[in-house]
Coordinates of C-alpha atoms in Angstrom, one line a residue:
X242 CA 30.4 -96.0 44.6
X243 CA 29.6 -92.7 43.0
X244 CA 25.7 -92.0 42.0
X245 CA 24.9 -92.2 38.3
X246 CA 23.4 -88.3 37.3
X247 CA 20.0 -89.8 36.3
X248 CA 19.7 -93.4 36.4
X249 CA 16.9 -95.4 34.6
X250 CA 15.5 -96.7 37.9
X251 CA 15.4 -96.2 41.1
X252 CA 14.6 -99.8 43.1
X253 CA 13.1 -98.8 46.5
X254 CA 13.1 -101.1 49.0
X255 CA 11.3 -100.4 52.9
X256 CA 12.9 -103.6 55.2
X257 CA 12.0 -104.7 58.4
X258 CA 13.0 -107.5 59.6
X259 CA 14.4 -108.8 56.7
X260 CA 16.9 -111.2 57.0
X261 CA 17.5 -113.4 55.6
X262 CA 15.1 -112.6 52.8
X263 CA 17.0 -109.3 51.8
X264 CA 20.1 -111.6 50.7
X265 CA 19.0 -112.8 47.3
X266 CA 16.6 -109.7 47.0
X267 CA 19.8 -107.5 46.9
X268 CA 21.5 -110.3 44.6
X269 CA 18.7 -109.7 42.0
X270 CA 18.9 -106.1 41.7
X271 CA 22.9 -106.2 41.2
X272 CA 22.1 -109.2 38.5
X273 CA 20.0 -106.8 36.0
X274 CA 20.9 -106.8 32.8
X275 CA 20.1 -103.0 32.6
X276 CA 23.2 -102.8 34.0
X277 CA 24.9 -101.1 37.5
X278 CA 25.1 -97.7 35.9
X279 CA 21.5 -97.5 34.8
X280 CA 20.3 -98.6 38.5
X281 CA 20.2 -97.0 41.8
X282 CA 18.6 -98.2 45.2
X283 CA 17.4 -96.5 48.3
X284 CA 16.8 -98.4 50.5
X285 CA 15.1 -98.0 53.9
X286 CA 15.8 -99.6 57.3
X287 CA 12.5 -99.4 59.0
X288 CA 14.0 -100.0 62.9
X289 CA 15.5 -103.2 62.4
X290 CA 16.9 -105.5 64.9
X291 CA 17.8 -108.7 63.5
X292 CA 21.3 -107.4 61.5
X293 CA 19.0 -105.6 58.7
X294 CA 20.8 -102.2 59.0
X295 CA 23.7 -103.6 59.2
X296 CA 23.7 -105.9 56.1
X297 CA 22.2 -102.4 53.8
X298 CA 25.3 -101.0 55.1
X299 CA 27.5 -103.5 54.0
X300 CA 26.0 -103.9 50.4
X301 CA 26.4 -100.6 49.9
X302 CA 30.1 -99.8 50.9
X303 CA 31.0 -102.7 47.8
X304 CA 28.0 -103.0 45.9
X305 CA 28.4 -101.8 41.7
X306 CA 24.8 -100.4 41.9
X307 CA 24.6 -96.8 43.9
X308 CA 23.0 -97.6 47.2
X309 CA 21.9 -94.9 49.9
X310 CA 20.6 -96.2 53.0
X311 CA 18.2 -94.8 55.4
X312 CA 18.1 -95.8 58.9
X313 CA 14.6 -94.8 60.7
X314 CA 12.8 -95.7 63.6
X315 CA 10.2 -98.4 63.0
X316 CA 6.7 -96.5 61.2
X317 CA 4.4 -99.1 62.2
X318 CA 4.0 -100.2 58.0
X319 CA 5.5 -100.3 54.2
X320 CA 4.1 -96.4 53.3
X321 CA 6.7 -94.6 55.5
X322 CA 10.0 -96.5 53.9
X323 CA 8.3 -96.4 50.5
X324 CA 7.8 -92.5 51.0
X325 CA 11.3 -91.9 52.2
X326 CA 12.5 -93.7 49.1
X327 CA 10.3 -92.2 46.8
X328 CA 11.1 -88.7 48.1
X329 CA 14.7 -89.5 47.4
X330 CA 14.6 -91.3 44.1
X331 CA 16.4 -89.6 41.3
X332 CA 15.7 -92.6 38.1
X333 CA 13.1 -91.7 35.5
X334 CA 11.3 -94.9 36.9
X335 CA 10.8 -96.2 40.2
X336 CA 10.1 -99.9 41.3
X337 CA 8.9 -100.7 44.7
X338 CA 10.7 -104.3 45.7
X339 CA 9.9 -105.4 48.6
X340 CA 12.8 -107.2 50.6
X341 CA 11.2 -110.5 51.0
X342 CA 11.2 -110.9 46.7
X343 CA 13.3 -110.8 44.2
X344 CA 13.8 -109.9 40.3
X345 CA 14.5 -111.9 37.4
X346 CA 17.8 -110.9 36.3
X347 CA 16.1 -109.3 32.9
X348 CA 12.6 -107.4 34.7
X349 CA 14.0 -104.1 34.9
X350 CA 16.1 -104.3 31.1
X351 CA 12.2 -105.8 29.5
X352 CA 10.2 -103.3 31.4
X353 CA 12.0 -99.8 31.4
X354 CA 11.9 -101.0 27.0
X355 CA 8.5 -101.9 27.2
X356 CA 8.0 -98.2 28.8
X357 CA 10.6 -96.0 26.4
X358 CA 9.0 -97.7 23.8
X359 CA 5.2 -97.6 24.2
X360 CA 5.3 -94.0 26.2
X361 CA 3.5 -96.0 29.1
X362 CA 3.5 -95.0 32.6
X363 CA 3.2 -98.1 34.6
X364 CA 4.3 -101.7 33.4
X365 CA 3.7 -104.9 34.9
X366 CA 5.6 -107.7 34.8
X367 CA 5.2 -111.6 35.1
X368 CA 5.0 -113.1 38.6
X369 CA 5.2 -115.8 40.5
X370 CA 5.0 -116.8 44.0
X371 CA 7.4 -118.6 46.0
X372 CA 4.9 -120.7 48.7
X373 CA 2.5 -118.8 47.9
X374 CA -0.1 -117.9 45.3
X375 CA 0.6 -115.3 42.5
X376 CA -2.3 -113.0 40.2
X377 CA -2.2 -114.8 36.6
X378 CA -5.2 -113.2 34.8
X379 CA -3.6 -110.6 33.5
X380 CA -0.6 -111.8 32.3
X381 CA -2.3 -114.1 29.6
X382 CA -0.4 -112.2 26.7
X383 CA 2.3 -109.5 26.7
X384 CA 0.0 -106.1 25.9
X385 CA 2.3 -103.0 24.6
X386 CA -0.5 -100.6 25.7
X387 CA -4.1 -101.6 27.7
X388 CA -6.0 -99.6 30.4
X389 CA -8.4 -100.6 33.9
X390 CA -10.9 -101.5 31.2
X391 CA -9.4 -103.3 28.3
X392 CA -7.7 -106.1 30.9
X393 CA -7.7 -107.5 34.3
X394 CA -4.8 -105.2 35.8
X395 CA -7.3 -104.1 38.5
X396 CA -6.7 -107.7 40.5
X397 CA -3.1 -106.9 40.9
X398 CA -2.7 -103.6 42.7
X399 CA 0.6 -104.8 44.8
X400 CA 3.3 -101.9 44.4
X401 CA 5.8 -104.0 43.1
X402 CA 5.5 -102.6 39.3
X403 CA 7.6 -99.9 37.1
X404 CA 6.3 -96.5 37.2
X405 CA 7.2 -93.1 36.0
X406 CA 8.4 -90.7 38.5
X407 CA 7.7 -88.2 36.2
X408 CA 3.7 -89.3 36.9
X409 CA 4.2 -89.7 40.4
X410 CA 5.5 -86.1 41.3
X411 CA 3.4 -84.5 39.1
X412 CA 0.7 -85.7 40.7
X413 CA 2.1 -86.0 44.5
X414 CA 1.3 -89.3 44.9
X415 CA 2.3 -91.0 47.9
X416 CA 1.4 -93.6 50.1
X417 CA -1.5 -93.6 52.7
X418 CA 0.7 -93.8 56.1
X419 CA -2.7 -94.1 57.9
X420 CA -3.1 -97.5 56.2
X421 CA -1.0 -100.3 57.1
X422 CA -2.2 -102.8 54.6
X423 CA -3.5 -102.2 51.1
X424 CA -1.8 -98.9 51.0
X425 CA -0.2 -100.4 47.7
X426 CA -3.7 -101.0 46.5
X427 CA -4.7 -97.3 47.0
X428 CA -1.3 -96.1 45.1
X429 CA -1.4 -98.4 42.3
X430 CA -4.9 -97.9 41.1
X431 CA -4.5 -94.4 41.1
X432 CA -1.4 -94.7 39.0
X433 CA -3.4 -96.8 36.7
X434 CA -6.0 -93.9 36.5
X435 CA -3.9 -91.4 35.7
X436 CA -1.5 -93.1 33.8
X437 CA -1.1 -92.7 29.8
X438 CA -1.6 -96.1 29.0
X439 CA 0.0 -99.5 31.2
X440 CA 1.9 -102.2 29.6
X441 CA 2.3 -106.1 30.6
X442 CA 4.9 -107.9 30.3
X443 CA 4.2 -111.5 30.1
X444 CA 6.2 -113.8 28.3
X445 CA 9.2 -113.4 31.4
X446 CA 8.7 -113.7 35.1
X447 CA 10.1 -110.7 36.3
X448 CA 9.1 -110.7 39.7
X449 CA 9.0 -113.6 42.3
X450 CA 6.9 -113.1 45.5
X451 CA 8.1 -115.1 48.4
X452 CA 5.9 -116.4 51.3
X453 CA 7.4 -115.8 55.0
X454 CA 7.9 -119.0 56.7
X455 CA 8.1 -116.1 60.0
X456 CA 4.8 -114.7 59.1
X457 CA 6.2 -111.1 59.8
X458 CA 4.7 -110.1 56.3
X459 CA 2.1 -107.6 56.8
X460 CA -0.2 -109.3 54.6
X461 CA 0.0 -111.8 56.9
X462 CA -1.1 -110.2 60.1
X463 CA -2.7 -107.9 61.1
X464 CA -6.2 -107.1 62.7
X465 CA -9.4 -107.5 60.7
X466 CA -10.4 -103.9 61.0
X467 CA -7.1 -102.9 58.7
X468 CA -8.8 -105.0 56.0
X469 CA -12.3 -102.9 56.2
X470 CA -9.9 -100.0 56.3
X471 CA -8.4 -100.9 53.2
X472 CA -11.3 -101.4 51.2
X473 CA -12.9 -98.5 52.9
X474 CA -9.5 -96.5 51.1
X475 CA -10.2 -98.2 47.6
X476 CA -13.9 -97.7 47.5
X477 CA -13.9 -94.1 48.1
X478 CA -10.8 -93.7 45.3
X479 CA -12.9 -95.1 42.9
X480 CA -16.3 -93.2 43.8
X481 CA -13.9 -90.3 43.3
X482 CA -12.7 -90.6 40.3
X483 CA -15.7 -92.2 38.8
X484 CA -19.9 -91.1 38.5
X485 CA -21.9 -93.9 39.7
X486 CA -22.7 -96.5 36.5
X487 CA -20.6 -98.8 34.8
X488 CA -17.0 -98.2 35.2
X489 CA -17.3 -97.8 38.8
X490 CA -19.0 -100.7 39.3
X491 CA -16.7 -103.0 37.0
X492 CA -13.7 -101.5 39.4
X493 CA -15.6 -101.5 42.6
X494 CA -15.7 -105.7 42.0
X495 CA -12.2 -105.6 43.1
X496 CA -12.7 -104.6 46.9
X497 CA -15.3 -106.0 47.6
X498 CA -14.0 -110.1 46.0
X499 CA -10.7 -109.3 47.0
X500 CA -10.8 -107.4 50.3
X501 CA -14.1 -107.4 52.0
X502 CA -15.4 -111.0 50.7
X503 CA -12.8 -112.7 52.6
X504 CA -14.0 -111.4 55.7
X505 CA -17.2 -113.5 55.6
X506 CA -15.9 -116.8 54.5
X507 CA -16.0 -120.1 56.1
X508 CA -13.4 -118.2 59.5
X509 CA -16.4 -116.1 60.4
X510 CA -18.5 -119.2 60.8
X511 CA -15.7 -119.7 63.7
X512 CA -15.3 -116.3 65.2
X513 CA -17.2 -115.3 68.3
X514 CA -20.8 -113.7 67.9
X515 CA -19.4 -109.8 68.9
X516 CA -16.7 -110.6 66.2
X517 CA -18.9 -112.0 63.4
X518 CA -21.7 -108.9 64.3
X519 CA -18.6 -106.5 64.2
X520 CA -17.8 -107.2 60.8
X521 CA -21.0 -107.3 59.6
X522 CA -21.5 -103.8 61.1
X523 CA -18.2 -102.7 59.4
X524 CA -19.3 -103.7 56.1
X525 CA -23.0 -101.4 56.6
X526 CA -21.4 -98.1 55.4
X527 CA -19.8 -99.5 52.6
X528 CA -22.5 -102.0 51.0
X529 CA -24.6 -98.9 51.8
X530 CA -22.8 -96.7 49.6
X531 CA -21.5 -98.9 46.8
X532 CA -22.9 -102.6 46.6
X533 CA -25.4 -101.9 43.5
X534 CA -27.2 -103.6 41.2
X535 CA -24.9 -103.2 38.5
X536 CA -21.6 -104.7 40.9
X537 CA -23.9 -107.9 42.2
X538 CA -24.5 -108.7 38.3
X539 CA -21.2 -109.3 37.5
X540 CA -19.7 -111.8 40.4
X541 CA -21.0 -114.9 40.5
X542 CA -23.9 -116.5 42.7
X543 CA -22.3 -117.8 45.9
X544 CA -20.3 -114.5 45.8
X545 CA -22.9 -112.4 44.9
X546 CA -25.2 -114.2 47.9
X547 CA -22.7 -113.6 50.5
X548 CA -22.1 -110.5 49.7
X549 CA -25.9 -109.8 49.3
X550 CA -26.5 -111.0 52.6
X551 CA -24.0 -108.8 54.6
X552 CA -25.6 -106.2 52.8
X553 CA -28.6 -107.1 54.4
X554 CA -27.2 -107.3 57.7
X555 CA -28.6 -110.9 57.8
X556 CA -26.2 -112.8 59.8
X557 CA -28.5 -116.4 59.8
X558 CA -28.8 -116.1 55.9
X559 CA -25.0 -115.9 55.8
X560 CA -24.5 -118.5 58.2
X561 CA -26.7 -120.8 56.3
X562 CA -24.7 -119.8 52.8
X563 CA -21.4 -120.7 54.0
X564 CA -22.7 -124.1 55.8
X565 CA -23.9 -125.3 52.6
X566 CA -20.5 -123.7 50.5
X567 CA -18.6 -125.8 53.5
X568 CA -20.6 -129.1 53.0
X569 CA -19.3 -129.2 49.1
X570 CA -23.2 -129.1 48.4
X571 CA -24.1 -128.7 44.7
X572 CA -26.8 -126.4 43.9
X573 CA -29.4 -127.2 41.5
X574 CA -30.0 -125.9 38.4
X575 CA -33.4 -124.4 37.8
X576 CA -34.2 -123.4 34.5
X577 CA -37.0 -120.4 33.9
X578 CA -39.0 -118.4 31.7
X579 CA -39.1 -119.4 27.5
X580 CA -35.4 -118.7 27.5
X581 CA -34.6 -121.1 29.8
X582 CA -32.9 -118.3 32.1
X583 CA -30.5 -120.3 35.1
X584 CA -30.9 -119.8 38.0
X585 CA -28.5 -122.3 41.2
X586 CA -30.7 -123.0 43.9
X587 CA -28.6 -122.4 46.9
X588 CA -30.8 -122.0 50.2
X589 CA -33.6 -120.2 50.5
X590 CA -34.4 -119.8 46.5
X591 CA -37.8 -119.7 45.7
X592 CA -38.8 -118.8 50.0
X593 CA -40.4 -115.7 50.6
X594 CA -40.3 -115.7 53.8
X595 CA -36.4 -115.6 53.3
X596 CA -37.3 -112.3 51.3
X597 CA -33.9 -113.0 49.0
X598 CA -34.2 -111.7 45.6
X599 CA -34.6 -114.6 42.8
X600 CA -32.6 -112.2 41.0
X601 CA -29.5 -112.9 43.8
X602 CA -29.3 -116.7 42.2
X603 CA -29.2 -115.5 38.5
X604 CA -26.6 -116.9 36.3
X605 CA -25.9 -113.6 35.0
X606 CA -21.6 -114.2 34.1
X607 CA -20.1 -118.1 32.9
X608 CA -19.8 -120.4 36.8
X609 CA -19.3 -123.9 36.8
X610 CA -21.7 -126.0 38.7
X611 CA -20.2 -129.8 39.4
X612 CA -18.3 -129.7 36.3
X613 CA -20.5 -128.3 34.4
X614 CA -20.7 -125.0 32.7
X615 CA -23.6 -122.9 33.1
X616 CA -23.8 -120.1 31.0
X617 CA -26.2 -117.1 30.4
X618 CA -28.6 -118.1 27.4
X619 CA -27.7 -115.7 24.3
X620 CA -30.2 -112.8 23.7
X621 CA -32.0 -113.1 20.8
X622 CA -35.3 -114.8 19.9
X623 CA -37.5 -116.6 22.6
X624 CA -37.0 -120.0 22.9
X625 CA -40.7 -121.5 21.7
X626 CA -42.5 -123.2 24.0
X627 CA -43.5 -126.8 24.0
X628 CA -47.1 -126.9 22.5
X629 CA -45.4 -124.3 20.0
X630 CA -43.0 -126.8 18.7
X631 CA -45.7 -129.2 18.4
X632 CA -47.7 -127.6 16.3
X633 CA -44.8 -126.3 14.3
X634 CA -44.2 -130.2 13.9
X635 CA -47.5 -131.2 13.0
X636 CA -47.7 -128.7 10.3
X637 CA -44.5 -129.7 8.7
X638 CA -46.1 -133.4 8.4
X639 CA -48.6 -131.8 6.8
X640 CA -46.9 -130.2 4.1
X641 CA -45.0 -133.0 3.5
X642 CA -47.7 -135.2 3.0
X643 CA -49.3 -132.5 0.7
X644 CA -45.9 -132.9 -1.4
X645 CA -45.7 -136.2 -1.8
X646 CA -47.8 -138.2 -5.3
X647 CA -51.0 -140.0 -3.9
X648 CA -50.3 -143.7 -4.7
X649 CA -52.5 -145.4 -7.7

């Protein structure tokens, strides 16, 4: 079919490996209710052997929607396709699909609205996964206009999202073809920081994320070094577009919950010693450079303790953290100071000999402790203490027997 002059989006979409998964993601695209005419895809066969190339090919002789296909020898990762793609998109907005998902049939009709009308540069939309898990916290309300700061958009930085070639070129932005996983991450939040303004779209799924019974999803392989690689990438965009204080510590939570805290979880108590000491020694630079006072405030104890600890380079503190987070032990709740300040005694609180911080177990953002929520007292005045209240007591009886008519 002939190419529309300037479509409304361009869907990019890197495959490898694809099939059968490409099926219904192709189906989705050519079910928009933006119509064929408004929609173009590239799409990029990334050295294929499993009929991939040859399906693209076959979509596009009788597909409605203008399809131009790439074949390529295999890149090693998603930047590569997505950078081909990109390079030859012509719509006013691109979305990055990957091949193993799929769109609802209104995502691209809500979002390229959501973006005409609000002047936006990237929108979100709905998800949800397919086997798998899916990011929820920022899609609690549909948002015509937020920012990094006003909203959780920093704990989905997947590429799968509307954005504005317009921002994209002006800017250069590609993906890092030196990173083959969280390259999207890298992308995305830089879009978000030079964006003018980001919208959600919440009240329709418009994306669904399928999990790979194969596991030839690159999120699902992989060697641990890509993953300190990838945080490496995210930390170093932040610090660069940020001064250290508090907006780069409220974004610099993201890589180290989301990308390095996983790598000293309950699998590192399993991994050999070299392992377990490699990752701790991949983790120095970083927690050297960016794990601050200001970041370990805002996660919550056992996080904040592991994380603490790798800092630290102590390897029997950790192992002891995670042995008690794997035994479903509940901490206790100490209470201290005349505000009554929290503080969950996980091990080694209160040893000095441990040399751990009691600032490290501070309650310092909402956790839930056995069903129970612990909260951070209110500021304001000091609770009184004890022999305060009973004199306080004592001289209200007082006054009240002052008050009262002596009996005749």
């Amino acid at each position: 079919m002939a190419a529309v002059e300037i479509p409304d989006v361009t869907v990019i979409i890197g495959a490898y490996e694809a099939m059968p998964y490409l099926i219904p993601c192709l189906k989705s695209v050519e079910a928009q209710t933006l119509g064929a005419d408004r929609i173009e895809i590239v799409a990029v066969n990334d050295g294929s052997t499993d009929g991939t190339g040859e399906y693209l090919d076959e979509f596009a002789a009788r597909s409605k929607v203008s399809t131009r296909v790439v074949h390529q020898e295999n890149s090693g990762g998603p930047s590569g396709p997505r950078n081909v793609g990109l390079d030859m998109a012509r719509g006013r907005y691109v979305f990055f699909l990957d091949a193993d998902d799929y769109l609802g049939d209104e995502a691209l009709e809500r979002m390229v609205a959501m973006a005409d009308r609000n002047g936006t540069d990237v929108v979100l939309g709905k998800i949800e996964g397919i086997g798998r898990g899916a990011p929820k916290s920022m899609f609690g309300r549909t948002m015509e206009r937020t920012d990094l700061f006003s909203s959780n958009i920093k704990f989905t930085l997947s590429a799968e999202k509307l954005f504005r070639r317009e921002l994209l070129e002006k800017h250069r932005m590609r993906f890092d073809q030196q990173l083959y996983t969280g390259e999207d991450a890298r992308f995305t939040l830089e879009a978000y920081v030079r964006s003018n303004g980001v919208s959600i779209v919440a009240d329709y799924v418009c994306l669904y994320i399928v999990r790979r019974d194969d596991g030839k999803h690159i999120t699902q392989s992989g060697s641990y070094a890509m993953r300190f690689d990838s945080a490496t990438a995210l930390m170093d965009l932040i610090a660069d577009f940020f001064p250290p204080g508090d907006q780069r510590d409220e974004l610099m939570i993201r890589p180290f919950v989301i990308t390095l805290l996983p790598q000293f979880d309950h699998r590192w108590l399993k991994a050999k010693t070299g392992t377990r000491q490699d990752k701790l020694d991949l983790a120095q630079p970083l927690t050297d450079k960016y794990w601050t006072p200001g970041v370990a405030r805002r996660l919550k104890v056992p996080e904040r303790l592991r994380l603490h600890h790798v800092a630290a380079g102590r390897a029997d503190l950790l192992e002891e953290h995670l042995k008690f987070l794997q035994a479903k032990e509940v901490p206790e709740v100490v209470r201290k100071g005349r505000e009554g300040k929290p503080y969950l005694a996980y091990p080694h609180f209160g040893d000095k000999k441990a040399g751990v911080p009691d600032e490290m177990y501070a309650v310092t953002v909402p956790e839930w402790v056995d069903g129970v929520r612990v909260s951070v007292p209110k500021a304001g005045k000091p609770k009184p203490s004890f022999a305060r209240r009973v004199v306080r007591k004592l001289r209200r009886m007082a006054r009240g027997a002052a008050s009262r008519p002596a009996r005749s």
